[in-house]
Amino acid sequence: MTGTLLLALTAGMLGAVNPCGFALLPAYLSLLVAGTSDTRGAVGRALTAAAGLTVGYVLVFGAFGLALAPLAGWLRPRLPWLTVTLGVLLVVVGCWLLAGRRLPTPGWSARAPRLTRSWPSMALFGAAYALASLGCAIAPFLAIVVTSLQAGSTGQGLALFGAYALGMGLVVAVAALGVALLRDGLVARLRVAGALVPRLSGLVLLLAGGYVAWYGWYELRLAAGRRDALHDPVIRVAAQVQRALADALDRIGPAVLLAALAALLLAALVAKRAHRPRRP
C-alpha cells in the first residue's frame, strides 16, 4: 500500500506539469502575482490560491473518472476546443494587463483586485487547468485511483485520491509561495516594480495562453490526420521543456518538495518578524 501511495503522490506531482497543461502553471502564477497589490499576507494568499487550484483540479479529475468515464468517447474529441478557448481567454487577460489595466473586482471594491485572491476563483482556474490537462494526465489517474475505487477498495481509493491531490498541491504550493515571496521582496525594494509586475504578469499570461491555444489547435490537427502537426516546432520545443520539468520533479521526489515548502514557510516567518515594527 505504501508503494502505491507513493506512486499516486508522484503521479500527482507529474500531473502538475503534464504536456497538455503545463503552460497553465506559469499562467496561474502570473494571475496570483498580478492580483496582489500589497505586501501583507503573501503566505496566506499563496497557500489559499494553491489549495483552491488543487481542489478544482482533482475534483474535475475525480468527476471525470467516476461519473464521466462512460462519456469519455464523446468528450475526448471535444476537449481540444476547450483548450483553445481557455488559451484565447488567457491571451485576452494578458493583453488587458499589458495595457496597464487591473483585473476586475466582482462587486466588492474598485481598489485592490481580489479576483485572484479568492479561493473560489482559484478553484475555477484549477478546474480549467484540469480540463486542459485531461487528454494527457487522465490515464495515470484512472489507472491508479479510479481502478481501486471501482474494484470495491473504497478506503484505498480515497487514500490514493488524497495522495494524488497532495502531489499536485505540493508542486503548486512551492511554486506559488516562492513566487509570492519573490514578488513581495521586489516590490519592497523597488518602487518601480509595483508598476512593472502586473505588466510582466500580463506578458507571461499572453505567452502561456498563446501556447495553450496552439496546443489545442495541434491536437485538432492530429485528430484530423494532418501530417504537418507531427513536426510542429512550437510543440517540439515545448515538449522538451515539459520533459525536463517532469524529469526534474521525478528526481527531486516528494520529500525534497516538502522540505522546500517548509523552508519557504520558515523564510516567510523570519521575514515577517524582521519587518514587524518594534514597540518602544
PDB file of C-alpha atoms in Angstrom:
ATOM      1  CA  MET A   1       0.000   0.000   0.000  1.00  0.00           C
ATOM      2  CA  THR A   2       2.864   2.389   0.819  1.00  0.00           C
ATOM      3  CA  GLY A   3       4.361   1.882  -2.629  1.00  0.00           C
ATOM      4  CA  THR A   4       1.005   2.569  -4.291  1.00  0.00           C
ATOM      5  CA  LEU A   5       0.535   5.743  -2.250  1.00  0.00           C
ATOM      6  CA  LEU A   6       3.980   6.931  -3.275  1.00  0.00           C
ATOM      7  CA  LEU A   7       3.116   6.170  -6.898  1.00  0.00           C
ATOM      8  CA  ALA A   8      -0.098   8.223  -6.619  1.00  0.00           C
ATOM      9  CA  LEU A   9       1.808  11.065  -4.944  1.00  0.00           C
ATOM     10  CA  THR A  10       4.378  11.096  -7.740  1.00  0.00           C
ATOM     11  CA  ALA A  11       1.627  10.925 -10.375  1.00  0.00           C
ATOM     12  CA  GLY A  12       0.005  13.999  -8.818  1.00  0.00           C
ATOM     13  CA  MET A  13       3.330  15.868  -8.903  1.00  0.00           C
ATOM     14  CA  LEU A  14       3.855  14.995 -12.565  1.00  0.00           C
ATOM     15  CA  GLY A  15       0.215  15.857 -13.312  1.00  0.00           C
ATOM     16  CA  ALA A  16       1.026  19.494 -12.489  1.00  0.00           C
ATOM     17  CA  VAL A  17       3.455  19.609 -15.437  1.00  0.00           C
ATOM     18  CA  ASN A  18       1.658  17.352 -17.913  1.00  0.00           C
ATOM     19  CA  PRO A  19       2.270  18.057 -21.643  1.00  0.00           C
ATOM     20  CA  CYS A  20      -1.239  19.420 -22.281  1.00  0.00           C
ATOM     21  CA  GLY A  21      -1.489  21.889 -19.440  1.00  0.00           C
ATOM     22  CA  PHE A  22       1.970  22.610 -18.028  1.00  0.00           C
ATOM     23  CA  ALA A  23       1.943  26.134 -19.507  1.00  0.00           C
ATOM     24  CA  LEU A  24      -1.027  26.915 -17.246  1.00  0.00           C
ATOM     25  CA  LEU A  25       1.220  26.731 -14.175  1.00  0.00           C
ATOM     26  CA  PRO A  26       3.098  29.967 -15.056  1.00  0.00           C
ATOM     27  CA  ALA A  27      -0.239  31.428 -16.147  1.00  0.00           C
ATOM     28  CA  TYR A  28      -1.661  30.678 -12.698  1.00  0.00           C
ATOM     29  CA  LEU A  29       1.420  32.174 -11.029  1.00  0.00           C
ATOM     30  CA  SER A  30       1.010  35.292 -13.165  1.00  0.00           C
ATOM     31  CA  LEU A  31      -2.594  35.670 -12.060  1.00  0.00           C
ATOM     32  CA  LEU A  32      -1.518  35.242  -8.445  1.00  0.00           C
ATOM     33  CA  VAL A  33       1.187  37.915  -8.775  1.00  0.00           C
ATOM     34  CA  ALA A  34      -0.969  40.340 -10.736  1.00  0.00           C
ATOM     35  CA  GLY A  35      -3.751  40.095  -8.187  1.00  0.00           C
ATOM     36  CA  THR A  36      -1.670  41.145  -5.189  1.00  0.00           C
ATOM     37  CA  SER A  37      -1.306  44.842  -4.596  1.00  0.00           C
ATOM     38  CA  ASP A  38       0.154  44.827  -1.081  1.00  0.00           C
ATOM     39  CA  THR A  39       2.982  43.052   0.720  1.00  0.00           C
ATOM     40  CA  ARG A  40       0.871  41.673   3.562  1.00  0.00           C
ATOM     41  CA  GLY A  41      -0.214  38.083   3.834  1.00  0.00           C
ATOM     42  CA  ALA A  42       1.884  36.681   0.973  1.00  0.00           C
ATOM     43  CA  VAL A  43       1.944  33.241   2.593  1.00  0.00           C
ATOM     44  CA  GLY A  44      -1.804  33.171   3.167  1.00  0.00           C
ATOM     45  CA  ARG A  45      -2.564  34.343  -0.369  1.00  0.00           C
ATOM     46  CA  ALA A  46      -0.217  31.819  -1.966  1.00  0.00           C
ATOM     47  CA  LEU A  47      -1.361  28.830   0.094  1.00  0.00           C
ATOM     48  CA  THR A  48      -5.046  29.700  -0.257  1.00  0.00           C
ATOM     49  CA  ALA A  49      -4.695  30.055  -4.011  1.00  0.00           C
ATOM     50  CA  ALA A  50      -2.709  26.808  -4.226  1.00  0.00           C
ATOM     51  CA  ALA A  51      -5.351  24.960  -2.208  1.00  0.00           C
ATOM     52  CA  GLY A  52      -8.152  26.338  -4.383  1.00  0.00           C
ATOM     53  CA  LEU A  53      -6.403  25.405  -7.612  1.00  0.00           C
ATOM     54  CA  THR A  54      -5.589  21.901  -6.331  1.00  0.00           C
ATOM     55  CA  VAL A  55      -9.168  21.249  -5.218  1.00  0.00           C
ATOM     56  CA  GLY A  56     -10.573  22.407  -8.565  1.00  0.00           C
ATOM     57  CA  TYR A  57      -8.060  20.245 -10.421  1.00  0.00           C
ATOM     58  CA  VAL A  58      -8.595  16.992  -8.526  1.00  0.00           C
ATOM     59  CA  LEU A  59     -12.386  17.368  -8.338  1.00  0.00           C
ATOM     60  CA  VAL A  60     -12.618  17.613 -12.121  1.00  0.00           C
ATOM     61  CA  PHE A  61     -10.395  14.548 -12.457  1.00  0.00           C
ATOM     62  CA  GLY A  62     -12.450  12.680  -9.884  1.00  0.00           C
ATOM     63  CA  ALA A  63     -15.744  13.592 -11.544  1.00  0.00           C
ATOM     64  CA  PHE A  64     -14.410  12.587 -14.945  1.00  0.00           C
ATOM     65  CA  GLY A  65     -13.012   9.319 -13.668  1.00  0.00           C
ATOM     66  CA  LEU A  66     -16.052   8.219 -11.677  1.00  0.00           C
ATOM     67  CA  ALA A  67     -19.055   9.740 -13.431  1.00  0.00           C
ATOM     68  CA  LEU A  68     -17.964  10.809 -16.901  1.00  0.00           C
ATOM     69  CA  ALA A  69     -15.792   7.845 -17.895  1.00  0.00           C
ATOM     70  CA  PRO A  70     -18.691   6.284 -19.878  1.00  0.00           C
ATOM     71  CA  LEU A  71     -18.870   9.532 -21.894  1.00  0.00           C
ATOM     72  CA  ALA A  72     -15.129   9.672 -22.488  1.00  0.00           C
ATOM     73  CA  GLY A  73     -15.504   8.651 -26.142  1.00  0.00           C
ATOM     74  CA  TRP A  74     -17.868  11.581 -26.760  1.00  0.00           C
ATOM     75  CA  LEU A  75     -15.902  14.098 -24.675  1.00  0.00           C
ATOM     76  CA  ARG A  76     -12.345  13.343 -25.810  1.00  0.00           C
ATOM     77  CA  PRO A  77     -12.634  14.735 -29.388  1.00  0.00           C
ATOM     78  CA  ARG A  78     -14.147  17.961 -27.984  1.00  0.00           C
ATOM     79  CA  LEU A  79     -11.527  18.589 -25.287  1.00  0.00           C
ATOM     80  CA  PRO A  80      -9.099  20.368 -27.682  1.00  0.00           C
ATOM     81  CA  TRP A  81     -11.754  23.014 -28.352  1.00  0.00           C
ATOM     82  CA  LEU A  82     -11.915  23.691 -24.609  1.00  0.00           C
ATOM     83  CA  THR A  83      -8.132  24.017 -24.607  1.00  0.00           C
ATOM     84  CA  VAL A  84      -8.221  26.521 -27.481  1.00  0.00           C
ATOM     85  CA  THR A  85     -10.952  28.547 -25.750  1.00  0.00           C
ATOM     86  CA  LEU A  86      -9.056  28.638 -22.470  1.00  0.00           C
ATOM     87  CA  GLY A  87      -5.872  29.740 -24.248  1.00  0.00           C
ATOM     88  CA  VAL A  88      -7.659  32.564 -26.041  1.00  0.00           C
ATOM     89  CA  LEU A  89      -9.186  33.769 -22.751  1.00  0.00           C
ATOM     90  CA  LEU A  90      -5.721  33.842 -21.156  1.00  0.00           C
ATOM     91  CA  VAL A  91      -4.385  35.833 -24.115  1.00  0.00           C
ATOM     92  CA  VAL A  92      -7.170  38.383 -23.606  1.00  0.00           C
ATOM     93  CA  VAL A  93      -6.370  38.680 -19.880  1.00  0.00           C
ATOM     94  CA  GLY A  94      -2.665  39.015 -20.710  1.00  0.00           C
ATOM     95  CA  CYS A  95      -3.346  41.842 -23.172  1.00  0.00           C
ATOM     96  CA  TRP A  96      -5.543  43.532 -20.558  1.00  0.00           C
ATOM     97  CA  LEU A  97      -2.704  43.502 -18.013  1.00  0.00           C
ATOM     98  CA  LEU A  98      -0.112  44.556 -20.583  1.00  0.00           C
ATOM     99  CA  ALA A  99      -2.251  47.611 -21.317  1.00  0.00           C
ATOM    100  CA  GLY A 100      -1.824  48.658 -17.679  1.00  0.00           C
ATOM    101  CA  ARG A 101      -5.310  47.619 -16.584  1.00  0.00           C
ATOM    102  CA  ARG A 102      -6.140  45.708 -13.419  1.00  0.00           C
ATOM    103  CA  LEU A 103      -8.147  42.563 -13.162  1.00  0.00           C
ATOM    104  CA  PRO A 104     -11.821  43.293 -12.472  1.00  0.00           C
ATOM    105  CA  THR A 105     -13.172  43.087  -8.954  1.00  0.00           C
ATOM    106  CA  PRO A 106     -16.579  41.394  -8.979  1.00  0.00           C
ATOM    107  CA  GLY A 107     -18.727  43.601  -6.847  1.00  0.00           C
ATOM    108  CA  TRP A 108     -16.585  44.412  -3.789  1.00  0.00           C
ATOM    109  CA  SER A 109     -14.273  47.319  -4.256  1.00  0.00           C
ATOM    110  CA  ALA A 110     -12.607  49.280  -7.027  1.00  0.00           C
ATOM    111  CA  ARG A 111      -9.277  49.392  -5.216  1.00  0.00           C
ATOM    112  CA  ALA A 112      -7.220  46.216  -4.964  1.00  0.00           C
ATOM    113  CA  PRO A 113      -8.237  43.479  -7.400  1.00  0.00           C
ATOM    114  CA  ARG A 114      -9.482  40.467  -5.447  1.00  0.00           C
ATOM    115  CA  LEU A 115     -10.348  38.165  -8.311  1.00  0.00           C
ATOM    116  CA  THR A 116      -7.188  36.122  -7.912  1.00  0.00           C
ATOM    117  CA  ARG A 117      -7.182  36.224  -4.108  1.00  0.00           C
ATOM    118  CA  SER A 118     -10.432  34.375  -3.655  1.00  0.00           C
ATOM    119  CA  TRP A 119     -10.464  30.645  -3.088  1.00  0.00           C
ATOM    120  CA  PRO A 120     -13.447  30.010  -5.432  1.00  0.00           C
ATOM    121  CA  SER A 121     -11.789  31.823  -8.352  1.00  0.00           C
ATOM    122  CA  MET A 122      -8.650  29.730  -7.949  1.00  0.00           C
ATOM    123  CA  ALA A 123     -10.781  26.577  -7.768  1.00  0.00           C
ATOM    124  CA  LEU A 124     -12.363  27.589 -11.086  1.00  0.00           C
ATOM    125  CA  PHE A 125      -8.909  28.135 -12.560  1.00  0.00           C
ATOM    126  CA  GLY A 126      -7.905  24.700 -11.249  1.00  0.00           C
ATOM    127  CA  ALA A 127     -10.953  23.207 -12.984  1.00  0.00           C
ATOM    128  CA  ALA A 128      -9.907  24.890 -16.236  1.00  0.00           C
ATOM    129  CA  TYR A 129      -6.352  23.616 -15.670  1.00  0.00           C
ATOM    130  CA  ALA A 130      -7.774  20.103 -15.305  1.00  0.00           C
ATOM    131  CA  LEU A 131      -9.948  20.360 -18.415  1.00  0.00           C
ATOM    132  CA  ALA A 132      -6.911  21.373 -20.458  1.00  0.00           C
ATOM    133  CA  SER A 133      -4.909  18.501 -18.907  1.00  0.00           C
ATOM    134  CA  LEU A 134      -7.445  15.684 -19.215  1.00  0.00           C
ATOM    135  CA  GLY A 135      -6.128  14.404 -22.525  1.00  0.00           C
ATOM    136  CA  CYS A 136      -2.603  13.863 -21.142  1.00  0.00           C
ATOM    137  CA  ALA A 137      -2.997  13.206 -17.411  1.00  0.00           C
ATOM    138  CA  ILE A 138      -6.273  11.304 -17.042  1.00  0.00           C
ATOM    139  CA  ALA A 139      -4.807   7.879 -17.915  1.00  0.00           C
ATOM    140  CA  PRO A 140      -2.454   7.633 -14.864  1.00  0.00           C
ATOM    141  CA  PHE A 141      -5.235   8.966 -12.629  1.00  0.00           C
ATOM    142  CA  LEU A 142      -7.692   6.361 -13.892  1.00  0.00           C
ATOM    143  CA  ALA A 143      -5.130   3.588 -13.575  1.00  0.00           C
ATOM    144  CA  ILE A 144      -4.117   4.432 -10.010  1.00  0.00           C
ATOM    145  CA  VAL A 145      -7.155   5.904  -8.268  1.00  0.00           C
ATOM    146  CA  VAL A 146     -10.352   5.022 -10.104  1.00  0.00           C
ATOM    147  CA  THR A 147      -9.381   1.382 -10.596  1.00  0.00           C
ATOM    148  CA  SER A 148      -9.113   0.982  -6.808  1.00  0.00           C
ATOM    149  CA  LEU A 149     -12.481   2.649  -6.247  1.00  0.00           C
ATOM    150  CA  GLN A 150     -14.248   0.605  -8.909  1.00  0.00           C
ATOM    151  CA  ALA A 151     -12.720  -2.599  -7.542  1.00  0.00           C
ATOM    152  CA  GLY A 152     -14.502  -2.021  -4.247  1.00  0.00           C
ATOM    153  CA  SER A 153     -11.488  -0.774  -2.266  1.00  0.00           C
ATOM    154  CA  THR A 154     -13.139   2.457  -1.205  1.00  0.00           C
ATOM    155  CA  GLY A 155     -10.707   3.244   1.610  1.00  0.00           C
ATOM    156  CA  GLN A 156      -7.665   2.566  -0.553  1.00  0.00           C
ATOM    157  CA  GLY A 157      -9.142   4.535  -3.440  1.00  0.00           C
ATOM    158  CA  LEU A 158      -9.799   7.564  -1.240  1.00  0.00           C
ATOM    159  CA  ALA A 159      -6.282   7.343   0.187  1.00  0.00           C
ATOM    160  CA  LEU A 160      -4.842   7.262  -3.325  1.00  0.00           C
ATOM    161  CA  PHE A 161      -7.069  10.184  -4.308  1.00  0.00           C
ATOM    162  CA  GLY A 162      -5.704  12.154  -1.352  1.00  0.00           C
ATOM    163  CA  ALA A 163      -2.116  11.234  -2.261  1.00  0.00           C
ATOM    164  CA  TYR A 164      -2.665  12.365  -5.849  1.00  0.00           C
ATOM    165  CA  ALA A 165      -4.120  15.666  -4.636  1.00  0.00           C
ATOM    166  CA  LEU A 166      -1.218  16.125  -2.215  1.00  0.00           C
ATOM    167  CA  GLY A 167       1.311  15.591  -5.012  1.00  0.00           C
ATOM    168  CA  MET A 168      -0.399  18.175  -7.203  1.00  0.00           C
ATOM    169  CA  GLY A 169      -0.737  20.587  -4.283  1.00  0.00           C
ATOM    170  CA  LEU A 170       2.918  20.253  -3.294  1.00  0.00           C
ATOM    171  CA  VAL A 171       4.167  21.430  -6.685  1.00  0.00           C
ATOM    172  CA  VAL A 172       1.657  24.276  -6.861  1.00  0.00           C
ATOM    173  CA  ALA A 173       2.217  25.414  -3.260  1.00  0.00           C
ATOM    174  CA  VAL A 174       6.021  25.515  -3.563  1.00  0.00           C
ATOM    175  CA  ALA A 175       5.821  27.449  -6.834  1.00  0.00           C
ATOM    176  CA  ALA A 176       3.141  29.843  -5.550  1.00  0.00           C
ATOM    177  CA  LEU A 177       4.876  30.557  -2.254  1.00  0.00           C
ATOM    178  CA  GLY A 178       8.259  31.097  -3.904  1.00  0.00           C
ATOM    179  CA  VAL A 179       6.813  33.498  -6.484  1.00  0.00           C
ATOM    180  CA  ALA A 180       4.735  35.381  -3.889  1.00  0.00           C
ATOM    181  CA  LEU A 181       7.741  35.929  -1.614  1.00  0.00           C
ATOM    182  CA  LEU A 182       9.932  36.966  -4.553  1.00  0.00           C
ATOM    183  CA  ARG A 183       7.284  39.395  -5.763  1.00  0.00           C
ATOM    184  CA  ASP A 184       6.804  40.978  -2.350  1.00  0.00           C
ATOM    185  CA  GLY A 185      10.561  41.274  -1.880  1.00  0.00           C
ATOM    186  CA  LEU A 186      10.969  43.065  -5.205  1.00  0.00           C
ATOM    187  CA  VAL A 187       8.130  45.473  -4.544  1.00  0.00           C
ATOM    188  CA  ALA A 188       9.508  46.227  -1.094  1.00  0.00           C
ATOM    189  CA  ARG A 189      12.898  47.186  -2.578  1.00  0.00           C
ATOM    190  CA  LEU A 190      11.968  48.754  -5.896  1.00  0.00           C
ATOM    191  CA  ARG A 191       9.073  51.158  -6.198  1.00  0.00           C
ATOM    192  CA  VAL A 192       9.044  50.799  -9.969  1.00  0.00           C
ATOM    193  CA  ALA A 193       8.477  47.033  -9.555  1.00  0.00           C
ATOM    194  CA  GLY A 194       4.969  47.718  -8.315  1.00  0.00           C
ATOM    195  CA  ALA A 195       4.082  49.093 -11.750  1.00  0.00           C
ATOM    196  CA  LEU A 196       6.121  46.567 -13.744  1.00  0.00           C
ATOM    197  CA  VAL A 197       4.952  43.364 -12.078  1.00  0.00           C
ATOM    198  CA  PRO A 198       1.368  43.399 -13.463  1.00  0.00           C
ATOM    199  CA  ARG A 199       2.663  44.100 -16.981  1.00  0.00           C
ATOM    200  CA  LEU A 200       5.242  41.312 -16.749  1.00  0.00           C
ATOM    201  CA  SER A 201       2.485  39.043 -15.467  1.00  0.00           C
ATOM    202  CA  GLY A 202       0.413  40.037 -18.474  1.00  0.00           C
ATOM    203  CA  LEU A 203       3.277  39.106 -20.784  1.00  0.00           C
ATOM    204  CA  VAL A 204       3.582  35.663 -19.166  1.00  0.00           C
ATOM    205  CA  LEU A 205      -0.173  35.172 -19.444  1.00  0.00           C
ATOM    206  CA  LEU A 206      -0.084  36.206 -23.092  1.00  0.00           C
ATOM    207  CA  LEU A 207       2.678  33.713 -23.912  1.00  0.00           C
ATOM    208  CA  ALA A 208       1.162  30.900 -21.829  1.00  0.00           C
ATOM    209  CA  GLY A 209      -2.306  31.456 -23.248  1.00  0.00           C
ATOM    210  CA  GLY A 210      -0.926  31.541 -26.774  1.00  0.00           C
ATOM    211  CA  TYR A 211       0.803  28.200 -26.210  1.00  0.00           C
ATOM    212  CA  VAL A 212      -2.288  26.605 -24.648  1.00  0.00           C
ATOM    213  CA  ALA A 213      -4.443  27.699 -27.594  1.00  0.00           C
ATOM    214  CA  TRP A 214      -1.770  26.458 -30.022  1.00  0.00           C
ATOM    215  CA  TYR A 215      -1.636  23.082 -28.242  1.00  0.00           C
ATOM    216  CA  GLY A 216      -5.394  22.701 -28.605  1.00  0.00           C
ATOM    217  CA  TRP A 217      -5.073  23.519 -32.295  1.00  0.00           C
ATOM    218  CA  TYR A 218      -2.237  20.979 -32.536  1.00  0.00           C
ATOM    219  CA  GLU A 219      -4.487  18.281 -31.042  1.00  0.00           C
ATOM    220  CA  LEU A 220      -7.255  19.158 -33.502  1.00  0.00           C
ATOM    221  CA  ARG A 221      -4.808  18.869 -36.411  1.00  0.00           C
ATOM    222  CA  LEU A 222      -3.611  15.499 -35.116  1.00  0.00           C
ATOM    223  CA  ALA A 223      -7.189  14.256 -34.879  1.00  0.00           C
ATOM    224  CA  ALA A 224      -7.785  15.398 -38.460  1.00  0.00           C
ATOM    225  CA  GLY A 225      -4.784  13.372 -39.630  1.00  0.00           C
ATOM    226  CA  ARG A 226      -2.701  16.343 -40.767  1.00  0.00           C
ATOM    227  CA  ARG A 227       0.949  15.292 -41.009  1.00  0.00           C
ATOM    228  CA  ASP A 228       2.307  18.807 -40.539  1.00  0.00           C
ATOM    229  CA  ALA A 229       1.209  18.585 -36.884  1.00  0.00           C
ATOM    230  CA  LEU A 230       3.772  15.823 -36.288  1.00  0.00           C
ATOM    231  CA  HIS A 231       6.621  18.265 -36.979  1.00  0.00           C
ATOM    232  CA  ASP A 232       5.263  21.344 -35.225  1.00  0.00           C
ATOM    233  CA  PRO A 233       8.338  23.308 -33.987  1.00  0.00           C
ATOM    234  CA  VAL A 234       6.441  25.033 -31.153  1.00  0.00           C
ATOM    235  CA  ILE A 235       5.170  21.756 -29.743  1.00  0.00           C
ATOM    236  CA  ARG A 236       8.597  20.146 -30.168  1.00  0.00           C
ATOM    237  CA  VAL A 237      10.379  22.840 -28.128  1.00  0.00           C
ATOM    238  CA  ALA A 238       7.624  22.910 -25.502  1.00  0.00           C
ATOM    239  CA  ALA A 239       7.774  19.107 -25.201  1.00  0.00           C
ATOM    240  CA  GLN A 240      11.498  19.314 -24.436  1.00  0.00           C
ATOM    241  CA  VAL A 241      10.838  21.886 -21.699  1.00  0.00           C
ATOM    242  CA  GLN A 242       7.986  19.820 -20.283  1.00  0.00           C
ATOM    243  CA  ARG A 243      10.067  16.645 -20.218  1.00  0.00           C
ATOM    244  CA  ALA A 244      12.889  18.480 -18.444  1.00  0.00           C
ATOM    245  CA  LEU A 245      10.436  19.739 -15.778  1.00  0.00           C
ATOM    246  CA  ALA A 246       8.855  16.315 -15.339  1.00  0.00           C
ATOM    247  CA  ASP A 247      12.256  14.604 -15.085  1.00  0.00           C
ATOM    248  CA  ALA A 248      13.419  17.188 -12.537  1.00  0.00           C
ATOM    249  CA  LEU A 249      10.314  16.654 -10.385  1.00  0.00           C
ATOM    250  CA  ASP A 250      10.709  12.901 -10.667  1.00  0.00           C
ATOM    251  CA  ARG A 251      14.332  13.110  -9.479  1.00  0.00           C
ATOM    252  CA  ILE A 252      13.522  15.571  -6.686  1.00  0.00           C
ATOM    253  CA  GLY A 253      10.720  13.493  -5.213  1.00  0.00           C
ATOM    254  CA  PRO A 254       8.059  14.429  -2.640  1.00  0.00           C
ATOM    255  CA  ALA A 255      10.452  14.516   0.349  1.00  0.00           C
ATOM    256  CA  VAL A 256      12.559  17.302  -1.146  1.00  0.00           C
ATOM    257  CA  LEU A 257       9.437  19.223  -2.169  1.00  0.00           C
ATOM    258  CA  LEU A 258       8.105  19.007   1.387  1.00  0.00           C
ATOM    259  CA  ALA A 259      11.457  20.252   2.690  1.00  0.00           C
ATOM    260  CA  ALA A 260      11.378  23.132   0.191  1.00  0.00           C
ATOM    261  CA  LEU A 261       7.858  24.074   1.293  1.00  0.00           C
ATOM    262  CA  ALA A 262       8.923  24.025   4.953  1.00  0.00           C
ATOM    263  CA  ALA A 263      11.975  26.169   4.150  1.00  0.00           C
ATOM    264  CA  LEU A 264       9.845  28.720   2.285  1.00  0.00           C
ATOM    265  CA  LEU A 265       7.363  28.891   5.162  1.00  0.00           C
ATOM    266  CA  LEU A 266      10.237  29.397   7.605  1.00  0.00           C
ATOM    267  CA  ALA A 267      11.717  32.125   5.399  1.00  0.00           C
ATOM    268  CA  ALA A 268       8.332  33.860   5.264  1.00  0.00           C
ATOM    269  CA  LEU A 269       8.011  33.687   9.056  1.00  0.00           C
ATOM    270  CA  VAL A 270      11.503  35.131   9.553  1.00  0.00           C
ATOM    271  CA  ALA A 271      10.823  37.921   7.048  1.00  0.00           C
ATOM    272  CA  LYS A 272       7.535  38.762   8.735  1.00  0.00           C
ATOM    273  CA  ARG A 273       9.190  39.048  12.147  1.00  0.00           C
ATOM    274  CA  ALA A 274      12.038  41.119  10.714  1.00  0.00           C
ATOM    275  CA  HIS A 275       9.609  43.658   9.238  1.00  0.00           C
ATOM    276  CA  ARG A 276       7.364  43.767  12.310  1.00  0.00           C
ATOM    277  CA  PRO A 277       7.594  47.238  13.924  1.00  0.00           C
ATOM    278  CA  ARG A 278       9.289  47.151  17.306  1.00  0.00           C
ATOM    279  CA  ARG A 279       7.498  48.507  20.318  1.00  0.00           C
ATOM    280  CA  PRO A 280       9.219  51.461  22.024  1.00  0.00           C
TER     281      PRO A 280
END
